[in-house]
CSV table of C-alpha atoms in Angstrom, one decimal:
chain,number,residue,atom,x,y,z
I,1,MET,CA,51.1,143.9,276.5
I,2,LYS,CA,52.7,140.6,277.4
I,3,LYS,CA,53.0,137.9,274.8
I,4,PHE,CA,50.5,135.0,275.2
I,5,SER,CA,52.1,131.8,276.2
I,6,ILE,CA,50.4,128.5,275.2
I,7,LEU,CA,52.1,126.6,278.0
I,8,ALA,CA,51.3,129.2,280.6
I,9,SER,CA,47.6,129.3,279.5
I,10,CYS,CA,47.2,125.6,279.8
I,11,VAL,CA,48.6,125.7,283.3
I,12,LEU,CA,46.3,128.5,284.3
I,13,PHE,CA,43.2,127.1,282.8
I,14,GLY,CA,44.0,123.6,284.1
I,15,ALA,CA,44.4,125.0,287.6
I,16,LEU,CA,41.3,127.2,287.6
I,17,PHE,CA,38.9,125.0,285.7
I,18,ASN,CA,38.9,121.2,286.2
I,19,ASN,CA,36.0,120.4,283.9
I,20,ALA,CA,37.0,118.0,281.1
I,21,LEU,CA,34.0,118.8,278.9
I,22,ALA,CA,32.4,122.2,278.7
I,23,CYS,CA,30.2,124.2,276.3
I,24,THR,CA,28.2,127.4,276.0
I,25,THR,CA,24.6,127.3,274.5
I,26,ILE,CA,22.5,130.2,273.1
I,27,LEU,CA,18.9,129.7,271.9
I,28,VAL,CA,17.0,132.4,270.0
I,29,SER,CA,13.3,131.9,269.2
I,30,ASN,CA,11.8,133.3,266.0
I,31,ASN,CA,10.3,136.5,267.3
I,32,ALA,CA,13.6,137.5,268.9
I,33,SER,CA,15.6,137.0,265.7
I,34,LYS,CA,16.1,139.6,263.0
I,35,ASP,CA,14.5,137.6,260.2
I,36,GLY,CA,12.1,135.4,262.0
I,37,SER,CA,14.3,132.3,261.9
I,38,PHE,CA,15.0,130.0,264.8
I,39,LEU,CA,18.7,130.0,266.0
I,40,VAL,CA,20.5,127.4,268.1
I,41,ALA,CA,24.1,128.1,268.8
I,42,ARG,CA,26.7,126.2,270.8
I,43,SER,CA,30.4,125.9,271.3
I,44,ALA,CA,31.7,122.3,271.8
I,45,ASP,CA,34.7,122.4,274.1
I,46,SER,CA,36.8,119.4,275.1
I,47,LYS,CA,40.3,118.8,273.7
I,48,ALA,CA,42.1,120.7,271.0
I,49,ASP,CA,43.4,117.6,269.3
I,50,LYS,CA,39.9,116.1,269.0
I,51,ALA,CA,39.4,116.1,265.2
I,52,GLN,CA,35.8,116.3,263.9
I,53,VAL,CA,34.4,114.7,260.8
I,54,PHE,CA,31.3,115.8,258.8
I,55,LEU,CA,29.0,112.9,258.1
I,56,ILE,CA,25.8,112.4,256.0
I,57,HIS,CA,23.9,109.3,257.2
I,58,PRO,CA,21.7,107.9,254.3
I,59,ARG,CA,18.0,107.0,254.7
I,60,ILE,CA,17.6,103.2,255.4
I,61,GLU,CA,14.4,101.2,254.8
I,62,ASN,CA,13.4,97.9,256.4
I,63,GLN,CA,16.1,98.2,259.0
I,64,LYS,CA,16.6,95.6,261.8
I,65,GLY,CA,18.8,95.3,264.8
I,66,ILE,CA,20.1,97.2,267.7
I,67,TYR,CA,22.0,100.5,268.0
I,68,SER,CA,25.1,99.9,270.2
I,69,THR,CA,27.5,102.5,271.5
I,70,LYS,CA,30.1,99.8,272.3
I,71,ALA,CA,30.1,98.5,268.7
I,72,HIS,CA,31.3,102.0,267.7
I,73,ASN,CA,33.9,102.1,270.5
I,74,GLY,CA,31.9,104.7,272.3
I,75,MET,CA,32.0,105.5,276.0
I,76,ASN,CA,29.8,102.7,277.4
I,77,ASP,CA,27.4,99.8,276.6
I,78,PHE,CA,24.2,101.7,275.8
I,79,THR,CA,21.9,100.0,273.3
I,80,TYR,CA,18.5,100.9,271.7
I,81,PRO,CA,16.4,99.4,268.9
I,82,LEU,CA,17.1,100.7,265.4
I,83,PRO,CA,14.1,102.2,263.7
I,84,ILE,CA,12.5,100.3,260.8
I,85,THR,CA,12.8,103.4,258.6
I,86,SER,CA,15.9,105.5,259.4
I,87,PHE,CA,15.6,109.1,258.2
I,88,GLN,CA,18.6,110.7,256.5
I,89,TYR,CA,20.5,112.9,258.9
I,90,THR,CA,23.7,114.8,259.3
I,91,THR,CA,26.2,114.9,262.2
I,92,ILE,CA,29.6,116.5,263.0
I,93,ALA,CA,31.2,113.7,265.0
I,94,ASN,CA,34.2,112.4,266.8
I,95,TRP,CA,36.9,111.1,264.4
I,96,GLN,CA,37.4,107.9,266.3
I,97,SER,CA,33.9,106.5,267.1
I,98,LYS,CA,32.0,108.6,264.5
I,99,LEU,CA,29.6,109.2,267.4
I,100,HIS,CA,29.2,112.2,269.8
I,101,GLY,CA,27.5,114.2,267.2
I,102,ALA,CA,27.5,117.8,268.1
I,103,THR,CA,24.9,119.2,265.7
I,104,GLY,CA,22.7,117.9,262.9
I,105,PHE,CA,19.4,118.0,260.9
I,106,ASN,CA,17.3,115.1,259.6
I,107,GLU,CA,15.1,114.9,256.5
I,108,MET,CA,12.0,115.9,258.5
I,109,GLY,CA,13.6,119.3,259.2
I,110,VAL,CA,14.3,118.6,262.8
I,111,GLY,CA,17.7,119.7,264.3
I,112,ILE,CA,19.5,118.8,267.5
I,113,SER,CA,22.5,120.4,269.3
I,114,ALA,CA,23.9,118.0,271.9
I,115,THR,CA,25.1,118.5,274.5
I,116,GLU,CA,25.7,121.1,277.2
I,117,SER,CA,27.5,119.3,280.0
I,118,ILE,CA,25.7,120.1,283.3
I,119,TYR,CA,25.7,118.7,286.8
I,120,ALA,CA,23.1,117.6,289.3
I,121,LYS,CA,23.4,117.9,293.1
I,122,ASP,CA,25.8,115.3,294.6
I,123,GLU,CA,23.4,114.6,297.5
I,124,LEU,CA,20.6,113.5,295.0
I,125,LEU,CA,23.0,111.6,292.8
I,126,LYS,CA,23.7,109.4,295.8
I,127,PHE,CA,20.1,108.1,295.5
I,128,ASP,CA,20.0,108.0,291.7
I,129,PRO,CA,23.5,107.9,290.3
I,130,TYR,CA,24.2,108.3,286.6
I,131,ASN,CA,24.0,105.0,284.8
I,132,GLU,CA,27.6,105.1,283.4
I,133,LYS,CA,27.5,101.5,282.3
I,134,ASN,CA,24.6,101.5,279.9
I,135,GLY,CA,22.7,104.8,280.2
I,136,ILE,CA,22.4,107.2,277.3
I,137,SER,CA,25.3,109.6,277.0
I,138,GLU,CA,26.5,112.5,274.8
I,139,ASP,CA,27.8,109.8,272.4
I,140,ASP,CA,24.4,108.6,271.4
I,141,ILE,CA,21.8,111.4,271.3
I,142,LEU,CA,21.9,112.5,267.7
I,143,ASP,CA,22.4,109.0,266.3
I,144,VAL,CA,19.5,107.6,268.3
I,145,LEU,CA,17.0,110.4,267.9
I,146,LEU,CA,17.6,112.0,264.5
I,147,PRO,CA,16.9,108.9,262.5
I,148,ARG,CA,13.3,108.7,263.8
I,149,ILE,CA,11.9,112.0,265.2
I,150,LYS,CA,9.5,114.2,263.2
I,151,SER,CA,9.4,117.2,265.5
I,152,ALA,CA,11.3,118.9,268.2
I,153,LYS,CA,8.8,118.0,270.9
I,154,GLU,CA,8.8,114.4,269.8
I,155,GLY,CA,12.6,114.4,270.3
I,156,VAL,CA,12.2,115.7,273.8
I,157,LEU,CA,9.6,113.1,274.7
I,158,LEU,CA,11.7,110.3,273.3
I,159,LEU,CA,14.9,111.4,275.0
I,160,GLY,CA,12.9,111.8,278.2
I,161,ASP,CA,11.5,108.3,277.9
I,162,ILE,CA,15.0,106.9,277.5
I,163,ILE,CA,16.3,108.7,280.5
I,164,GLU,CA,13.4,107.5,282.6
I,165,LYS,CA,13.7,103.8,281.5
I,166,GLN,CA,17.4,103.4,280.9
I,167,GLY,CA,19.0,106.4,282.7
I,168,ALA,CA,21.4,109.1,281.7
I,169,ALA,CA,25.1,108.2,281.8
I,170,GLU,CA,26.0,111.9,282.6
I,171,GLY,CA,24.4,115.3,283.0
I,172,PHE,CA,23.4,117.2,279.8
I,173,GLY,CA,21.3,119.9,278.2
I,174,VAL,CA,20.0,119.3,274.7
I,175,ALA,CA,18.4,121.7,272.2
I,176,PHE,CA,15.8,120.6,269.7
I,177,VAL,CA,14.5,122.8,266.8
I,178,ASP,CA,12.0,122.4,264.0
I,179,SER,CA,9.9,124.8,261.9
I,180,LYS,CA,7.7,125.8,264.8
I,181,GLU,CA,9.7,125.9,268.0
I,182,ILE,CA,12.8,125.3,270.1
I,183,TRP,CA,12.8,123.0,273.1
I,184,TYR,CA,15.5,122.6,275.7
I,185,LEU,CA,15.9,119.6,277.9
I,186,GLU,CA,18.0,119.3,281.0
I,187,SER,CA,18.8,116.0,282.7
I,188,ALA,CA,18.9,116.0,286.5
I,189,THR,CA,19.8,112.7,288.3
I,190,ALA,CA,20.0,109.5,286.2
I,191,HIS,CA,16.3,109.2,285.7
I,192,GLN,CA,14.9,112.7,286.1
I,193,TRP,CA,14.6,115.5,283.6
I,194,MET,CA,12.8,118.7,282.6
I,195,ALA,CA,12.2,120.5,279.3
I,196,VAL,CA,10.7,123.8,278.2
I,197,LYS,CA,9.8,125.5,275.0
I,198,ILE,CA,11.7,128.7,274.5
I,199,PRO,CA,9.2,131.7,274.4
I,200,LYS,CA,8.9,133.1,270.9
I,201,ASN,CA,10.1,136.6,271.9
I,202,SER,CA,13.1,135.4,274.0
I,203,TYR,CA,16.6,134.0,274.0
I,204,PHE,CA,18.2,131.6,276.5
I,205,VAL,CA,21.9,131.2,277.6
I,206,SER,CA,23.5,128.2,279.4
I,207,ALA,CA,27.1,127.6,280.4
I,208,ASN,CA,27.7,124.2,282.0
I,209,GLN,CA,25.0,124.6,284.6
I,210,GLY,CA,21.3,123.7,284.7
I,211,ARG,CA,19.4,126.9,284.0
I,212,LEU,CA,15.7,125.9,284.0
I,213,LYS,CA,13.8,127.0,287.1
I,214,GLN,CA,10.1,127.2,287.7
I,215,LEU,CA,8.2,124.1,286.7
I,216,LYS,CA,4.7,125.1,285.5
I,217,PHE,CA,2.2,122.3,286.1
I,218,ASN,CA,-0.3,121.4,283.4
I,219,ASP,CA,1.5,123.8,281.0
I,220,GLU,CA,1.9,122.7,277.3
I,221,ASN,CA,5.2,124.5,277.2
I,222,THR,CA,6.8,122.4,280.0
I,223,LEU,CA,7.6,118.7,280.0
I,224,TYR,CA,9.2,116.6,282.8
I,225,SER,CA,9.8,113.1,284.1
I,226,LYS,CA,6.9,111.3,285.8
I,227,ASN,CA,8.7,111.0,289.1
I,228,LEU,CA,10.4,114.3,289.2
I,229,ILE,CA,8.3,115.8,292.0
I,230,ASN,CA,7.9,112.6,294.2
I,231,PHE,CA,11.7,111.8,294.0
I,232,ALA,CA,12.5,115.3,295.2
I,233,ILE,CA,9.9,115.1,298.1
I,234,MET,CA,11.1,111.6,299.1
I,235,HIS,CA,14.7,112.8,299.4
I,236,LYS,CA,13.8,116.1,301.1
I,237,ALA,CA,14.9,118.3,298.4
I,238,TYR,CA,11.4,119.8,297.9
I,239,ASN,CA,8.6,120.5,300.4
I,240,PRO,CA,5.4,121.5,298.7
I,241,LYS,CA,4.0,122.7,302.0
I,242,VAL,CA,6.8,125.2,302.4
I,243,ASP,CA,7.9,126.0,298.8
I,244,LYS,CA,5.4,128.1,296.8
I,245,VAL,CA,6.8,126.9,293.5
I,246,PHE,CA,8.8,123.9,292.3
I,247,ASP,CA,12.2,125.4,291.3
I,248,PHE,CA,14.1,122.8,289.2
I,249,PHE,CA,17.3,124.7,289.6
I,250,LYS,CA,17.0,125.0,293.4
I,251,VAL,CA,16.0,121.3,293.8
I,252,TYR,CA,18.2,119.5,291.3
I,253,THR,CA,21.1,121.7,290.0
I,254,ARG,CA,24.5,121.7,291.5
I,255,ASN,CA,25.4,125.3,292.5
I,256,ASP,CA,28.6,126.0,294.4
I,257,ASP,CA,31.8,128.1,294.3
I,258,ARG,CA,32.9,126.5,291.0
I,259,ASP,CA,30.0,128.2,289.3
I,260,LEU,CA,31.2,131.6,290.4
I,261,THR,CA,34.1,131.7,288.0
I,262,TYR,CA,33.3,128.9,285.5
I,263,ASN,CA,29.6,129.3,284.6
I,264,TYR,CA,28.0,132.5,285.9
I,265,PRO,CA,30.4,134.8,284.0
I,266,ARG,CA,29.6,133.5,280.6
I,267,VAL,CA,25.9,133.9,281.0
I,268,TRP,CA,26.4,137.3,282.6
I,269,TRP,CA,28.6,138.4,279.6
I,270,ILE,CA,26.3,137.2,276.8
I,271,GLN,CA,23.2,138.6,278.5
I,272,LYS,CA,25.0,141.9,278.8
I,273,MET,CA,25.9,141.8,275.1
I,274,PHE,CA,22.3,141.3,274.1
I,275,ASN,CA,20.8,143.5,276.8
I,276,PRO,CA,23.4,146.4,277.3
I,277,SER,CA,21.2,148.2,279.8
I,278,LEU,CA,21.0,145.1,282.1
I,279,ASN,CA,23.1,145.5,285.2
I,280,GLN,CA,23.7,142.3,287.2
I,281,ASP,CA,26.1,141.2,289.8
I,282,ILE,CA,28.3,138.6,288.2
I,283,LYS,CA,28.2,136.6,291.4
I,284,ASN,CA,24.4,136.4,291.4
I,285,GLY,CA,24.2,133.9,288.6
I,286,ALA,CA,21.7,131.7,290.5
I,287,ASN,CA,19.2,134.5,290.0
I,288,PHE,CA,19.9,135.5,286.4
I,289,ASN,CA,16.8,135.5,284.2
I,290,VAL,CA,16.3,132.2,282.4
I,291,PHE,CA,14.7,134.0,279.4
I,292,LEU,CA,15.2,137.5,278.2
I,293,GLN,CA,13.9,139.6,275.4
I,294,PRO,CA,16.9,141.1,273.5
I,295,GLU,CA,17.0,144.9,273.3
I,296,GLN,CA,17.7,144.5,269.6
I,297,LYS,CA,16.7,141.5,267.6
I,298,LEU,CA,19.5,139.0,267.1
I,299,GLY,CA,21.0,137.6,263.9
I,300,ILE,CA,23.8,135.2,262.9
I,301,ASP,CA,26.5,137.8,263.3
I,302,ASP,CA,25.4,138.5,266.9
I,303,LEU,CA,25.7,134.8,267.8
I,304,LYS,CA,29.1,134.6,266.1
I,305,GLN,CA,30.3,137.5,268.2
I,306,ALA,CA,29.0,135.8,271.4
I,307,LEU,CA,30.7,132.5,270.6
I,308,ARG,CA,33.9,134.2,269.8
I,309,SER,CA,33.9,136.3,272.9
I,310,HIS,CA,36.5,136.3,275.7
I,311,TYR,CA,35.6,139.4,277.8
I,312,ASP,CA,36.9,141.5,275.0
I,313,GLY,CA,38.1,145.0,276.1
I,314,THR,CA,38.2,144.1,279.8
I,315,LYS,CA,41.0,143.1,282.1
I,316,TYR,CA,39.5,139.7,282.3
I,317,ASP,CA,40.5,138.9,278.7
I,318,PRO,CA,43.1,136.1,279.0
I,319,TYR,CA,44.4,136.5,275.5
I,320,VAL,CA,45.0,140.2,275.1
I,321,ASN,CA,46.0,140.8,278.8
I,322,PHE,CA,47.5,137.6,280.1
I,323,ASN,CA,47.6,138.1,283.9
I,324,LYS,CA,46.7,135.2,286.2
I,325,ASP,CA,45.5,137.5,288.9
I,326,GLU,CA,42.9,139.1,286.6
I,327,ASN,CA,42.0,136.2,284.3
I,328,ILE,CA,39.7,134.6,286.8
I,329,TYR,CA,36.7,133.9,284.6
I,330,ARG,CA,36.2,131.1,282.1
I,331,VAL,CA,35.7,132.6,278.6
I,332,VAL,CA,33.3,131.5,275.9
I,333,SER,CA,35.9,131.0,273.2
I,334,VAL,CA,38.6,128.7,274.5
I,335,PHE,CA,41.4,127.2,272.6
I,336,ARG,CA,40.1,123.7,273.2
I,337,THR,CA,36.8,124.3,271.4
I,338,TYR,CA,36.8,121.7,268.7
I,339,GLU,CA,33.9,123.2,266.8
I,340,SER,CA,31.1,125.8,267.3
I,341,HIS,CA,27.9,126.0,265.4
I,342,ILE,CA,24.9,128.2,264.7
I,343,MET,CA,21.9,126.2,263.5
I,344,GLN,CA,19.4,128.2,261.5
I,345,VAL,CA,15.8,127.2,260.7
I,346,ARG,CA,14.0,129.4,258.1
I,347,PRO,CA,10.6,127.7,257.8
I,348,TRP,CA,9.5,129.7,254.8
I,349,LEU,CA,12.2,128.2,252.6
I,350,PRO,CA,12.7,124.6,251.3
I,351,LYS,CA,14.4,122.6,253.9
I,352,GLU,CA,17.4,122.1,251.6
I,353,ILE,CA,18.4,125.7,252.1
I,354,GLY,CA,16.1,126.6,255.0
I,355,ARG,CA,18.0,124.3,257.4
I,356,LEU,CA,21.7,125.2,257.7
I,357,ASP,CA,24.6,125.1,260.1
I,358,TYR,CA,27.2,127.8,260.3
I,359,VAL,CA,30.3,126.0,261.7
I,360,ALA,CA,33.6,127.2,262.8
I,361,ILE,CA,36.2,124.5,263.2
I,362,GLY,CA,38.4,124.8,266.3
I,363,MET,CA,38.6,127.9,268.4
I,364,ALA,CA,35.8,130.2,267.3
I,365,ASP,CA,37.7,133.4,267.9
I,366,LEU,CA,40.4,132.4,265.4
I,367,SER,CA,38.3,130.5,262.9
I,368,VAL,CA,35.8,131.2,260.1
I,369,TYR,CA,32.1,130.3,260.1
I,370,LEU,CA,31.1,128.6,256.9
I,371,PRO,CA,27.4,127.8,256.0
I,372,TYR,CA,26.7,124.1,255.6
I,373,TYR,CA,23.2,123.6,254.0
I,374,TYR,CA,21.2,120.5,254.7
I,375,GLY,CA,20.6,120.1,250.9
I,376,ASN,CA,24.4,119.9,250.2
I,377,ASP,CA,25.7,116.4,250.2
I,378,LYS,CA,29.3,117.0,249.0
I,379,PHE,CA,32.5,118.0,250.8
I,380,ILE,CA,36.0,118.7,249.5
I,381,ALA,CA,38.7,116.2,250.5
I,382,GLY,CA,39.5,116.3,254.2
I,383,TYR,CA,36.1,116.7,255.8
I,384,GLN,CA,35.9,113.0,256.7
I,385,GLN,CA,39.5,112.7,257.7
I,386,GLY,CA,41.5,113.5,260.9
I,387,THR,CA,42.7,111.9,264.1
I,388,ASN,CA,44.3,113.2,267.3
I,389,GLU,CA,47.6,113.6,265.5
I,390,ALA,CA,48.3,116.5,263.2
I,391,ASP,CA,48.3,115.8,259.4
I,392,ASP,CA,48.3,117.6,256.1
I,393,GLU,CA,45.0,116.3,254.8
I,394,SER,CA,42.2,116.8,257.3
I,395,ILE,CA,40.2,120.0,257.3
I,396,TYR,CA,40.2,120.0,261.1
I,397,TRP,CA,44.0,120.2,261.3
I,398,ILE,CA,44.3,122.8,258.6
I,399,TYR,CA,42.3,125.2,260.8
I,400,ARG,CA,43.9,124.0,264.1
I,401,LYS,CA,47.5,124.5,262.9
I,402,LEU,CA,46.8,128.1,262.1
I,403,GLN,CA,45.2,128.7,265.5
I,404,THR,CA,48.1,127.1,267.4
I,405,LEU,CA,50.5,129.4,265.6
I,406,VAL,CA,48.5,132.5,266.3
I,407,MET,CA,48.3,131.7,270.0
I,408,SER,CA,52.1,131.9,270.2
I,409,ASP,CA,51.7,135.7,270.1
I,410,TYR,CA,47.9,136.5,270.2
I,411,ASN,CA,48.2,140.3,270.2
I,412,LYS,CA,50.4,140.4,267.1
I,413,TYR,CA,49.0,137.7,265.0
I,414,ALA,CA,45.3,137.4,265.9
I,415,PRO,CA,44.2,140.7,264.2
I,416,ILE,CA,45.7,139.5,260.9
I,417,VAL,CA,43.6,136.3,261.0
I,418,LYS,CA,40.4,137.8,262.4
I,419,ASN,CA,40.4,140.6,259.8
I,420,ALA,CA,40.9,138.2,256.9
I,421,TYR,CA,38.1,135.9,258.2
I,422,ALA,CA,35.7,138.8,258.8
I,423,LYS,CA,36.1,139.9,255.2
I,424,PHE,CA,35.7,136.3,254.0
I,425,GLU,CA,32.4,135.9,256.0
I,426,LYS,CA,31.1,139.3,254.6
I,427,ASP,CA,31.8,138.3,251.1
I,428,THR,CA,30.3,134.8,251.6
I,429,SER,CA,27.1,136.3,252.9
I,430,LEU,CA,26.7,138.3,249.7
I,431,LYS,CA,27.4,135.1,247.7
I,432,GLN,CA,24.9,133.2,249.8
I,433,LYS,CA,22.1,135.6,249.0
I,434,ALA,CA,22.8,135.4,245.3
I,435,MET,CA,23.0,131.6,245.3
I,436,GLU,CA,19.8,131.2,247.3
I,437,LYS,CA,18.0,133.5,244.8
I,438,GLU,CA,19.2,131.5,241.9
I,439,TYR,CA,18.4,128.2,243.7
I,440,LEU,CA,14.8,129.3,244.3
I,441,SER,CA,14.4,130.3,240.7
I,442,PHE,CA,15.0,126.6,239.7
I,443,TYR,CA,13.7,124.8,242.7
I,444,LYS,CA,10.1,124.1,241.5
I,445,LYS,CA,10.8,123.5,237.9
I,446,ASP,CA,14.2,121.8,238.0
I,447,LYS,CA,15.3,120.4,241.4
I,448,ILE,CA,18.4,118.7,239.9
I,449,LYS,CA,19.6,122.0,238.6
I,450,ALA,CA,18.8,123.7,241.9
I,451,ARG,CA,20.7,121.0,243.8
I,452,GLN,CA,23.8,121.5,241.6
I,453,ILE,CA,23.7,125.3,242.2
I,454,LEU,CA,23.8,124.5,246.0
I,455,VAL,CA,26.6,121.9,245.7
I,456,ASP,CA,28.8,124.1,243.5
I,457,PHE,CA,28.5,127.0,245.9
I,458,SER,CA,29.3,124.8,248.9
I,459,LEU,CA,32.3,123.2,247.4
I,460,GLN,CA,33.7,126.5,246.1
I,461,ASN,CA,33.2,128.1,249.5
I,462,GLN,CA,34.9,125.2,251.3
I,463,MET,CA,37.9,125.4,248.9
I,464,GLU,CA,38.2,129.1,249.2
I,465,ALA,CA,38.2,129.0,253.0
I,466,LYS,CA,40.8,126.2,253.0
I,467,LYS,CA,43.0,128.2,250.6
I,468,LEU,CA,42.7,131.3,252.7
I,469,THR,CA,43.5,129.4,255.9
I,470,GLN,CA,46.6,127.9,254.3
I,471,ASP,CA,47.7,131.3,253.1
I,472,LEU,CA,47.2,132.8,256.5
I,473,THR,CA,49.2,129.9,258.1
I,474,ASN,CA,52.1,130.6,255.8
I,475,GLN,CA,51.9,134.3,256.5
I,476,ILE,CA,51.9,133.8,260.3
I,477,PHE,CA,54.6,131.2,260.0
I,478,THR,CA,56.8,133.7,258.1
I,479,LEU,CA,56.3,136.4,260.7
I,480,LEU,CA,56.9,133.9,263.5
I,481,THR,CA,60.1,132.7,261.8
I,482,ARG,CA,61.4,136.3,261.5
I,483,ASP,CA,60.5,137.1,265.1
I,484,THR,CA,62.2,134.0,266.3
I,485,ASP,CA,65.3,134.8,264.2
I,486,THR,CA,65.5,138.2,265.8
I,487,LYS,CA,65.0,136.8,269.3
I,488,TYR,CA,67.6,134.1,269.0
I,489,LYS,CA,70.1,135.7,266.7
I,490,SER,CA,73.6,134.7,267.7
I,491,LEU,CA,76.0,137.7,267.4
I,492,ASN,CA,79.7,137.9,268.0
I,493,LYS,CA,81.4,140.8,269.8
I,494,ASN,CA,81.5,142.8,266.5
I,495,LYS,CA,77.7,142.3,266.1
I,496,LYS,CA,78.2,140.2,263.0
I,497,ASP,CA,77.2,136.6,262.4
């Protein structure tokens, strides 16, 4: 096998895939999961040097004023009234603006994963272009919605209202989850949108392209903008006299040659993982099922595997078999992933442990998923630190440094890291079960004691994962040093230094 070259990979991926922001989303409703929980998974892909910080926003009473993206040095000048009562909520955010929250829960038990970058048709955007100046963007969604919503559906309706009145600054897909359901909203043009409730026995996959299709009128499981149909008719994208159904994908979603290599393959791969008997033409992505029932019910480990995937075991794997003639499909786990998460809602448990995020910092394939419980409010040093320059303190850069070293020779170094992290995750899972059992034994009679059990577990887990990552970094650095020494050893004619 050829050694993997970081520089060569950047050139290849830059040439093939010109999207600056890209993600992969997987939603699993309760009757499709192994334990009856709701699962919301997504990789957040942008830049490898985009450090993330873990934030807990406290509850605020009698609040006045206006939320402003510009005031936080965000991407535009979007504003929105602050709620009088702001619920406590969590985010994993951009280091610089502390916005662009990728995932989070609020004290009402509602979670949001935002966002999946998607694209509307250029011909319709001419009539309703994105409001880049002061429309709502990926920067704002969690920080505007989580402080005030009490249910997933309420979140959909509020975001939809903002899109209709102020416009979207870009195209996005957003997942909302609570104790009863998962909703997924896709924006279209600046002021149009559609959302559906994920069927209870199904899962859903999206990869940088709108995936919602048939709009069911007068259906409680479907929501959409007031002018969605009339706008399409007006601009000749939909003819009710000819078309039997209103197909949101067909009407509004951009679908061209770019999707053949960038978006379709990821959906095809994950659907094949969860439904092995499914045979689909990878080029027929426009006709892939929106919802599928998995052949085996899905759990956290299944979603980890999917988020870490890169066409493993095939010639399309760009890390194991680096060949620009064969590595034509965009993988799920890219180096520029800055974090990936699996949100889990277990309605039968107290929200402090029933709402949690499994988060892998950096490239999922070479990272470790740690459980972050809503009820934990403590982090070891480094979780609120980091910039776009490497340092020795931030948790983000501790993980990213190891991943960068491994990518210098993926085939040699990746197995060492992946095996170590797999063992760590397995051990952590056993510790979680023991901790949760102990937590529940105290929860009703002594909530302070229960909270301390959760905090102690969380801090210990964070410290152990950090220590393991630092040890692995030193191990790989030692191997790389020896390999480099061998490669560049200067010998005289007598083969002696």
